[in-house]
Amino acid sequence: MEESKKLVDTIVKGIQEKKGQNITVIDLQKIEGAIARYFIICQGNTPTQVEAITDSVEEMARVGTGEKPVHIVGQELAQWVAMDYTDVIVHIFVPDMRNYYNIENLWQDALMTEIPNQE
């Protein structure tokens, strides 16, 4: 469990490194049948920034925790990239896609933590 939290913290740093915005960490540990322990949702302003955030998360998680994603989908268009670390799933959106899918709404009964945007 402590490893998952360290991975979450490392991923958040990777997002912030590339100026990812509106980071939400959703703790799913008390949700029965949840597919992961945590969801991390954020956004980049452009597909290029989404790609940069994806690369930063992957590198920082590998260096900081030794973790590699089991699967990454969405890199071709970089509108919505999902990175699966088994216990932690990272969603990186462009703003329009994030608003359209509104996946935070699916987990309203989970504990959500909003990470303040960095200047």
Short mmCIF file of C-alpha atoms in Angstrom, two decimals:
data_model
loop_
_atom_site.label_atom_id
_atom_site.label_comp_id
_atom_site.label_asym_id
_atom_site.label_seq_id
_atom_site.Cartn_x
_atom_site.Cartn_y
_atom_site.Cartn_z
CA MET A 1 0.00 0.00 0.00
CA GLU A 2 2.86 2.38 0.84
CA GLU A 3 4.39 1.62 -2.58
CA SER A 4 1.19 2.77 -4.31
CA LYS A 5 1.23 6.07 -2.41
CA LYS A 6 4.90 6.64 -3.30
CA LEU A 7 4.05 5.94 -6.95
CA VAL A 8 1.16 8.43 -6.79
CA ASP A 9 3.44 11.13 -5.35
CA THR A 10 6.10 10.43 -7.99
CA ILE A 11 3.55 10.56 -10.83
CA VAL A 12 2.19 13.88 -9.55
CA LYS A 13 5.73 15.28 -9.61
CA GLY A 14 6.13 14.01 -13.19
CA ILE A 15 2.94 15.80 -14.19
CA GLN A 16 4.01 19.01 -12.47
CA GLU A 17 7.44 18.82 -14.11
CA LYS A 18 5.74 19.47 -17.48
CA LYS A 19 3.23 21.99 -16.12
CA GLY A 20 0.24 19.62 -16.14
CA GLN A 21 -2.85 21.32 -14.73
CA ASN A 22 -5.92 20.51 -12.63
CA ILE A 23 -4.48 17.34 -11.10
CA THR A 24 -7.01 15.20 -9.25
CA VAL A 25 -5.99 12.13 -7.24
CA ILE A 26 -8.89 9.75 -6.65
CA ASP A 27 -8.44 7.22 -3.84
CA LEU A 28 -10.42 4.12 -4.83
CA GLN A 29 -9.21 1.83 -2.04
CA LYS A 30 -12.55 1.85 -0.22
CA ILE A 31 -14.60 1.40 -3.39
CA GLU A 32 -15.64 -2.21 -3.80
CA GLY A 33 -14.79 -3.63 -7.21
CA ALA A 34 -12.57 -0.71 -8.24
CA ILE A 35 -10.07 -1.56 -10.97
CA ALA A 36 -7.17 0.23 -9.23
CA ARG A 37 -6.22 1.78 -5.91
CA TYR A 38 -5.80 5.26 -7.38
CA PHE A 39 -6.76 7.25 -10.46
CA ILE A 40 -4.76 10.35 -11.28
CA ILE A 41 -6.38 12.74 -13.73
CA CYS A 42 -4.77 15.83 -15.23
CA GLN A 43 -4.62 17.86 -18.38
CA GLY A 44 -2.22 19.49 -20.78
CA ASN A 45 -3.21 22.37 -23.02
CA THR A 46 -2.18 20.69 -26.29
CA PRO A 47 -1.46 17.19 -27.61
CA THR A 48 2.25 18.11 -27.52
CA GLN A 49 2.02 18.91 -23.82
CA VAL A 50 0.03 15.69 -23.19
CA GLU A 51 2.89 13.76 -24.84
CA ALA A 52 5.48 15.60 -22.74
CA ILE A 53 3.54 14.85 -19.53
CA THR A 54 3.26 11.18 -20.51
CA ASP A 55 7.01 10.95 -21.11
CA SER A 56 7.77 12.75 -17.84
CA VAL A 57 5.47 10.49 -15.80
CA GLU A 58 6.98 7.38 -17.38
CA GLU A 59 10.56 8.53 -16.72
CA MET A 60 10.00 9.77 -13.17
CA ALA A 61 8.10 6.62 -12.16
CA ARG A 62 10.84 4.43 -13.59
CA VAL A 63 13.66 6.36 -11.93
CA GLY A 64 11.86 7.15 -8.66
CA THR A 65 10.10 3.87 -7.96
CA GLY A 66 11.36 1.35 -10.50
CA GLU A 67 7.82 1.06 -11.89
CA LYS A 68 6.99 0.82 -15.58
CA PRO A 69 3.47 1.06 -17.00
CA VAL A 70 1.87 -2.24 -17.92
CA HIS A 71 0.13 -0.52 -20.82
CA ILE A 72 -0.18 2.96 -22.35
CA VAL A 73 -2.98 3.83 -24.76
CA GLY A 74 -3.84 7.00 -26.66
CA GLN A 75 -0.37 8.22 -27.52
CA GLU A 76 -1.08 8.34 -31.25
CA LEU A 77 -3.47 11.31 -31.02
CA ALA A 78 -2.48 12.47 -27.51
CA GLN A 79 -5.99 13.71 -26.77
CA TRP A 80 -6.47 11.26 -23.87
CA VAL A 81 -3.57 9.09 -22.75
CA ALA A 82 -4.17 6.36 -20.17
CA MET A 83 -1.18 4.86 -18.36
CA ASP A 84 -1.80 1.64 -16.43
CA TYR A 85 0.50 0.98 -13.48
CA THR A 86 -1.86 -1.75 -12.15
CA ASP A 87 -2.57 -0.11 -8.77
CA VAL A 88 -2.47 3.41 -10.25
CA ILE A 89 -4.07 4.52 -13.51
CA VAL A 90 -3.10 7.89 -14.93
CA HIS A 91 -5.37 9.81 -17.32
CA ILE A 92 -3.85 12.74 -19.20
CA PHE A 93 -6.31 14.79 -21.25
CA VAL A 94 -6.53 17.87 -23.41
CA PRO A 95 -9.20 20.13 -21.83
CA ASP A 96 -12.04 19.43 -24.30
CA MET A 97 -11.71 15.66 -23.91
CA ARG A 98 -11.54 15.91 -20.13
CA ASN A 99 -14.73 17.96 -20.04
CA TYR A 100 -16.48 15.62 -22.47
CA TYR A 101 -15.70 12.38 -20.63
CA ASN A 102 -15.82 13.87 -17.10
CA ILE A 103 -14.52 10.65 -15.55
CA GLU A 104 -14.23 12.23 -12.11
CA ASN A 105 -18.02 12.10 -12.06
CA LEU A 106 -17.91 8.29 -12.23
CA TRP A 107 -16.14 8.11 -8.87
CA GLN A 108 -18.06 10.72 -6.85
CA ASP A 109 -18.21 8.43 -3.83
CA ALA A 110 -14.39 8.14 -3.67
CA LEU A 111 -12.04 10.45 -1.80
CA MET A 112 -10.76 13.09 -4.24
CA THR A 113 -7.76 15.32 -3.69
CA GLU A 114 -7.23 18.37 -5.89
CA ILE A 115 -3.57 19.28 -6.31
CA PRO A 116 -3.11 23.07 -6.66
CA ASN A 117 -1.72 24.22 -9.99
CA GLN A 118 1.87 25.41 -9.86
CA GLU A 119 2.85 28.77 -11.26
#
